[in-house]
């Protein structure tokens, strides 16, 4: 489990949601296959999403998992549900660029039934840099959309700092040149 650094509270003008920048040390490096979710991301919410395969079926026997699968399961089991910021790559997809990401970890409290098309079956690589805010339930769908947009803007701005921008070049991410060699 990643240790948490000091938390910096940040208020967005006119936002109903409190956010912070709480860096994780060390930053988890996660790899998993992208699997289908409920299809709400692009279609309903207007934001592309990718769902990592968390091997909940091996919770009682994690020793049977690959190290990468165990890392994803351990992170999902031990992290605080909420919004995180980091860097992501679909390493074996058509686009292997490394992109800023806002990621939600938890149980989707706004949608009680729980749980990008172009990413299905690709390997998703993530470096989780920090925590933004706890999970929240929104009674009004419009408030959820506003909060998601604000989360994205907040994560994008946070990842533009020199220290965090450098992480996009981490050797954990696969380059097309390395795949060819």
PDB file of C-alpha atoms in Angstrom:
ATOM      1  CA  UNK A   1       0.000   0.000   0.000  1.00  0.00           C
ATOM      2  CA  UNK A   2       1.302   3.419  -0.899  1.00  0.00           C
ATOM      3  CA  UNK A   3       2.152   5.809   1.886  1.00  0.00           C
ATOM      4  CA  UNK A   4       0.417   9.159   1.785  1.00  0.00           C
ATOM      5  CA  UNK A   5       2.339  12.435   1.803  1.00  0.00           C
ATOM      6  CA  UNK A   6       1.092  15.695   3.235  1.00  0.00           C
ATOM      7  CA  UNK A   7      -2.249  16.781   1.867  1.00  0.00           C
ATOM      8  CA  UNK A   8      -2.746  20.133   0.165  1.00  0.00           C
ATOM      9  CA  UNK A   9      -6.401  21.257   0.275  1.00  0.00           C
ATOM     10  CA  UNK A  10      -7.485  23.100  -2.850  1.00  0.00           C
ATOM     11  CA  UNK A  11     -10.766  24.907  -3.388  1.00  0.00           C
ATOM     12  CA  UNK A  12     -12.109  25.362  -6.885  1.00  0.00           C
ATOM     13  CA  UNK A  13     -14.073  28.539  -7.387  1.00  0.00           C
ATOM     14  CA  UNK A  14     -17.836  27.838  -7.168  1.00  0.00           C
ATOM     15  CA  UNK A  15     -17.283  24.073  -6.707  1.00  0.00           C
ATOM     16  CA  UNK A  16     -19.532  22.064  -4.404  1.00  0.00           C
ATOM     17  CA  UNK A  17     -16.839  19.394  -3.976  1.00  0.00           C
ATOM     18  CA  UNK A  18     -13.695  19.772  -1.847  1.00  0.00           C
ATOM     19  CA  UNK A  19     -10.517  18.445  -3.469  1.00  0.00           C
ATOM     20  CA  UNK A  20      -6.956  17.946  -2.303  1.00  0.00           C
ATOM     21  CA  UNK A  21      -3.566  16.953  -3.649  1.00  0.00           C
ATOM     22  CA  UNK A  22      -2.367  14.035  -1.550  1.00  0.00           C
ATOM     23  CA  UNK A  23       0.656  12.454  -3.212  1.00  0.00           C
ATOM     24  CA  UNK A  24       1.203   8.715  -2.853  1.00  0.00           C
ATOM     25  CA  UNK A  25       4.654   7.357  -1.948  1.00  0.00           C
ATOM     26  CA  UNK A  26       5.605   5.130  -3.564  1.00  0.00           C
ATOM     27  CA  UNK A  27       3.370   5.696  -6.563  1.00  0.00           C
ATOM     28  CA  UNK A  28       1.636   2.419  -7.492  1.00  0.00           C
ATOM     29  CA  UNK A  29       2.490   1.117 -10.972  1.00  0.00           C
ATOM     30  CA  UNK A  30      -0.480  -0.976 -12.135  1.00  0.00           C
ATOM     31  CA  UNK A  31      -1.014  -3.151 -15.227  1.00  0.00           C
ATOM     32  CA  UNK A  32      -4.237  -4.944 -16.156  1.00  0.00           C
ATOM     33  CA  UNK A  33      -6.419  -5.875 -19.077  1.00  0.00           C
ATOM     34  CA  UNK A  34      -9.207  -3.441 -19.946  1.00  0.00           C
ATOM     35  CA  UNK A  35     -12.623  -5.071 -19.521  1.00  0.00           C
ATOM     36  CA  UNK A  36     -16.185  -4.004 -20.245  1.00  0.00           C
ATOM     37  CA  UNK A  37     -18.034  -1.965 -17.664  1.00  0.00           C
ATOM     38  CA  UNK A  38     -21.604  -0.725 -17.901  1.00  0.00           C
ATOM     39  CA  UNK A  39     -20.931   1.494 -20.925  1.00  0.00           C
ATOM     40  CA  UNK A  40     -21.767   4.740 -19.118  1.00  0.00           C
ATOM     41  CA  UNK A  41     -18.490   6.574 -19.711  1.00  0.00           C
ATOM     42  CA  UNK A  42     -18.655   7.983 -23.215  1.00  0.00           C
ATOM     43  CA  UNK A  43     -22.334   7.298 -23.852  1.00  0.00           C
ATOM     44  CA  UNK A  44     -23.996   8.616 -20.690  1.00  0.00           C
ATOM     45  CA  UNK A  45     -21.389  10.755 -18.962  1.00  0.00           C
ATOM     46  CA  UNK A  46     -19.597  12.087 -22.035  1.00  0.00           C
ATOM     47  CA  UNK A  47     -16.124  10.974 -20.901  1.00  0.00           C
ATOM     48  CA  UNK A  48     -14.073   8.075 -22.283  1.00  0.00           C
ATOM     49  CA  UNK A  49     -13.400   5.438 -19.644  1.00  0.00           C
ATOM     50  CA  UNK A  50     -11.464   2.205 -19.281  1.00  0.00           C
ATOM     51  CA  UNK A  51     -12.141  -0.427 -16.622  1.00  0.00           C
ATOM     52  CA  UNK A  52      -9.209  -2.422 -15.263  1.00  0.00           C
ATOM     53  CA  UNK A  53      -9.679  -6.123 -14.648  1.00  0.00           C
ATOM     54  CA  UNK A  54      -9.523  -6.589 -10.879  1.00  0.00           C
ATOM     55  CA  UNK A  55      -9.319 -10.292 -10.014  1.00  0.00           C
ATOM     56  CA  UNK A  56     -11.801 -10.258  -7.127  1.00  0.00           C
ATOM     57  CA  UNK A  57     -12.334 -13.983  -7.762  1.00  0.00           C
ATOM     58  CA  UNK A  58      -8.849 -14.619  -6.280  1.00  0.00           C
ATOM     59  CA  UNK A  59      -9.276 -12.580  -3.106  1.00  0.00           C
ATOM     60  CA  UNK A  60      -8.904 -15.703  -0.960  1.00  0.00           C
ATOM     61  CA  UNK A  61      -5.952 -17.084  -2.970  1.00  0.00           C
ATOM     62  CA  UNK A  62      -3.952 -14.077  -4.245  1.00  0.00           C
ATOM     63  CA  UNK A  63      -0.800 -16.203  -4.429  1.00  0.00           C
ATOM     64  CA  UNK A  64      -2.270 -17.804  -7.576  1.00  0.00           C
ATOM     65  CA  UNK A  65      -2.246 -14.461  -9.410  1.00  0.00           C
ATOM     66  CA  UNK A  66       0.536 -12.987 -11.510  1.00  0.00           C
ATOM     67  CA  UNK A  67       2.464 -10.214  -9.725  1.00  0.00           C
ATOM     68  CA  UNK A  68       0.695  -7.607 -11.893  1.00  0.00           C
ATOM     69  CA  UNK A  69      -2.767  -9.009 -11.087  1.00  0.00           C
ATOM     70  CA  UNK A  70      -1.881  -9.138  -7.378  1.00  0.00           C
ATOM     71  CA  UNK A  71      -0.720  -5.484  -7.454  1.00  0.00           C
ATOM     72  CA  UNK A  72      -4.050  -4.368  -8.954  1.00  0.00           C
ATOM     73  CA  UNK A  73      -6.058  -6.445  -6.459  1.00  0.00           C
ATOM     74  CA  UNK A  74      -3.979  -5.198  -3.505  1.00  0.00           C
ATOM     75  CA  UNK A  75      -4.419  -1.585  -4.584  1.00  0.00           C
ATOM     76  CA  UNK A  76      -8.180  -1.985  -5.126  1.00  0.00           C
ATOM     77  CA  UNK A  77      -8.604  -3.674  -1.734  1.00  0.00           C
ATOM     78  CA  UNK A  78      -6.511  -1.255   0.301  1.00  0.00           C
ATOM     79  CA  UNK A  79      -6.951   2.190  -1.255  1.00  0.00           C
ATOM     80  CA  UNK A  80      -9.488   4.752  -0.146  1.00  0.00           C
ATOM     81  CA  UNK A  81     -12.424   4.800  -2.569  1.00  0.00           C
ATOM     82  CA  UNK A  82     -12.390   8.046  -4.490  1.00  0.00           C
ATOM     83  CA  UNK A  83     -10.751  10.045  -7.244  1.00  0.00           C
ATOM     84  CA  UNK A  84      -7.034   9.777  -8.016  1.00  0.00           C
ATOM     85  CA  UNK A  85      -4.722  11.500 -10.491  1.00  0.00           C
ATOM     86  CA  UNK A  86      -2.028   9.821 -12.538  1.00  0.00           C
ATOM     87  CA  UNK A  87      -0.730   8.810 -15.941  1.00  0.00           C
ATOM     88  CA  UNK A  88      -2.199   6.095 -18.189  1.00  0.00           C
ATOM     89  CA  UNK A  89      -1.266   4.197 -21.315  1.00  0.00           C
ATOM     90  CA  UNK A  90      -3.009   1.567 -23.413  1.00  0.00           C
ATOM     91  CA  UNK A  91       0.340  -0.108 -23.995  1.00  0.00           C
ATOM     92  CA  UNK A  92      -0.639  -2.573 -26.713  1.00  0.00           C
ATOM     93  CA  UNK A  93      -3.445  -0.635 -28.374  1.00  0.00           C
ATOM     94  CA  UNK A  94      -3.548   1.436 -31.524  1.00  0.00           C
ATOM     95  CA  UNK A  95      -2.576   4.534 -29.512  1.00  0.00           C
ATOM     96  CA  UNK A  96       0.206   3.886 -27.011  1.00  0.00           C
ATOM     97  CA  UNK A  97       0.477   7.505 -25.899  1.00  0.00           C
ATOM     98  CA  UNK A  98       0.806   8.330 -22.214  1.00  0.00           C
ATOM     99  CA  UNK A  99      -2.036  10.562 -21.006  1.00  0.00           C
ATOM    100  CA  UNK A 100      -3.060  12.476 -17.897  1.00  0.00           C
ATOM    101  CA  UNK A 101      -5.848  10.656 -16.124  1.00  0.00           C
ATOM    102  CA  UNK A 102      -8.427  11.126 -13.436  1.00  0.00           C
ATOM    103  CA  UNK A 103      -9.378   7.716 -12.100  1.00  0.00           C
ATOM    104  CA  UNK A 104     -12.275   6.658  -9.953  1.00  0.00           C
ATOM    105  CA  UNK A 105     -11.758   3.740  -7.609  1.00  0.00           C
ATOM    106  CA  UNK A 106     -14.756   2.464  -5.734  1.00  0.00           C
ATOM    107  CA  UNK A 107     -18.332   1.358  -6.001  1.00  0.00           C
ATOM    108  CA  UNK A 108     -20.073   4.059  -8.084  1.00  0.00           C
ATOM    109  CA  UNK A 109     -22.428   5.324  -5.366  1.00  0.00           C
ATOM    110  CA  UNK A 110     -24.458   7.433  -7.814  1.00  0.00           C
ATOM    111  CA  UNK A 111     -25.264   4.311  -9.857  1.00  0.00           C
ATOM    112  CA  UNK A 112     -26.436   1.546  -7.515  1.00  0.00           C
ATOM    113  CA  UNK A 113     -25.829  -1.252 -10.072  1.00  0.00           C
ATOM    114  CA  UNK A 114     -22.059  -0.845  -9.507  1.00  0.00           C
ATOM    115  CA  UNK A 115     -19.277  -1.396 -11.843  1.00  0.00           C
ATOM    116  CA  UNK A 116     -13.648   2.795 -24.068  1.00  0.00           C
ATOM    117  CA  UNK A 117     -14.501   0.841 -26.519  1.00  0.00           C
ATOM    118  CA  UNK A 118     -11.149   1.368 -28.281  1.00  0.00           C
ATOM    119  CA  UNK A 119      -9.395   0.019 -25.190  1.00  0.00           C
ATOM    120  CA  UNK A 120     -11.146  -3.349 -24.740  1.00  0.00           C
ATOM    121  CA  UNK A 121      -8.672  -6.198 -24.239  1.00  0.00           C
ATOM    122  CA  UNK A 122      -5.681  -3.818 -24.281  1.00  0.00           C
ATOM    123  CA  UNK A 123      -3.272  -3.743 -21.396  1.00  0.00           C
ATOM    124  CA  UNK A 124      -3.757  -0.561 -19.384  1.00  0.00           C
ATOM    125  CA  UNK A 125      -0.741   0.753 -17.492  1.00  0.00           C
ATOM    126  CA  UNK A 126      -1.245   3.312 -14.730  1.00  0.00           C
ATOM    127  CA  UNK A 127       1.032   5.215 -12.418  1.00  0.00           C
ATOM    128  CA  UNK A 128      -1.185   6.501  -9.619  1.00  0.00           C
ATOM    129  CA  UNK A 129       0.355   9.741  -8.400  1.00  0.00           C
ATOM    130  CA  UNK A 130      -2.089  10.927  -5.775  1.00  0.00           C
ATOM    131  CA  UNK A 131      -5.524  11.154  -4.197  1.00  0.00           C
ATOM    132  CA  UNK A 132      -7.995  13.964  -4.922  1.00  0.00           C
ATOM    133  CA  UNK A 133     -11.191  13.303  -2.984  1.00  0.00           C
ATOM    134  CA  UNK A 134     -13.341  10.579  -1.472  1.00  0.00           C
ATOM    135  CA  UNK A 135     -16.130   8.918  -3.380  1.00  0.00           C
ATOM    136  CA  UNK A 136     -19.405  10.861  -3.307  1.00  0.00           C
ATOM    137  CA  UNK A 137     -23.024  10.178  -4.155  1.00  0.00           C
ATOM    138  CA  UNK A 138     -24.783  12.790  -6.257  1.00  0.00           C
ATOM    139  CA  UNK A 139     -28.567  13.087  -6.064  1.00  0.00           C
ATOM    140  CA  UNK A 140     -28.650  15.246  -9.193  1.00  0.00           C
ATOM    141  CA  UNK A 141     -27.103  13.819 -12.376  1.00  0.00           C
ATOM    142  CA  UNK A 142     -26.079  17.330 -13.486  1.00  0.00           C
ATOM    143  CA  UNK A 143     -24.017  17.727 -10.296  1.00  0.00           C
ATOM    144  CA  UNK A 144     -22.250  14.447 -11.084  1.00  0.00           C
ATOM    145  CA  UNK A 145     -21.321  15.666 -14.574  1.00  0.00           C
ATOM    146  CA  UNK A 146     -20.044  18.990 -13.173  1.00  0.00           C
ATOM    147  CA  UNK A 147     -17.984  17.152 -10.523  1.00  0.00           C
ATOM    148  CA  UNK A 148     -16.474  14.806 -13.142  1.00  0.00           C
ATOM    149  CA  UNK A 149     -15.492  17.763 -15.338  1.00  0.00           C
ATOM    150  CA  UNK A 150     -14.010  19.567 -12.337  1.00  0.00           C
ATOM    151  CA  UNK A 151     -12.145  16.395 -11.298  1.00  0.00           C
ATOM    152  CA  UNK A 152     -10.691  16.134 -14.790  1.00  0.00           C
ATOM    153  CA  UNK A 153      -9.622  19.779 -14.833  1.00  0.00           C
ATOM    154  CA  UNK A 154      -8.141  19.472 -11.344  1.00  0.00           C
ATOM    155  CA  UNK A 155      -6.170  16.322 -12.237  1.00  0.00           C
ATOM    156  CA  UNK A 156      -4.979  17.799 -15.544  1.00  0.00           C
ATOM    157  CA  UNK A 157      -3.716  20.942 -13.808  1.00  0.00           C
ATOM    158  CA  UNK A 158      -2.072  18.944 -11.007  1.00  0.00           C
ATOM    159  CA  UNK A 159      -0.224  16.712 -13.478  1.00  0.00           C
ATOM    160  CA  UNK A 160       1.193  19.757 -15.304  1.00  0.00           C
ATOM    161  CA  UNK A 161       3.636  20.488 -12.486  1.00  0.00           C
ATOM    162  CA  UNK A 162       7.223  19.737 -13.566  1.00  0.00           C
ATOM    163  CA  UNK A 163       7.678  16.955 -10.997  1.00  0.00           C
ATOM    164  CA  UNK A 164       4.526  15.090 -12.033  1.00  0.00           C
ATOM    165  CA  UNK A 165       4.851  15.798 -15.774  1.00  0.00           C
ATOM    166  CA  UNK A 166       8.205  13.974 -15.750  1.00  0.00           C
ATOM    167  CA  UNK A 167       6.449  10.757 -14.681  1.00  0.00           C
ATOM    168  CA  UNK A 168       4.887  10.478 -18.149  1.00  0.00           C
ATOM    169  CA  UNK A 169       8.374   9.479 -19.375  1.00  0.00           C
ATOM    170  CA  UNK A 170       8.771   6.676 -16.779  1.00  0.00           C
ATOM    171  CA  UNK A 171      10.259   3.461 -18.208  1.00  0.00           C
ATOM    172  CA  UNK A 172       7.165   1.610 -16.927  1.00  0.00           C
ATOM    173  CA  UNK A 173       5.373   2.912 -20.004  1.00  0.00           C
ATOM    174  CA  UNK A 174       6.096   1.044 -23.234  1.00  0.00           C
ATOM    175  CA  UNK A 175       7.359   3.025 -26.196  1.00  0.00           C
ATOM    176  CA  UNK A 176       6.676   1.990 -29.798  1.00  0.00           C
ATOM    177  CA  UNK A 177      10.466   2.085 -30.375  1.00  0.00           C
ATOM    178  CA  UNK A 178      10.993  -0.457 -27.558  1.00  0.00           C
ATOM    179  CA  UNK A 179       8.318  -2.764 -29.011  1.00  0.00           C
ATOM    180  CA  UNK A 180      10.029  -2.766 -32.409  1.00  0.00           C
ATOM    181  CA  UNK A 181      13.533  -3.421 -30.990  1.00  0.00           C
TER     182      UNK A 181
END
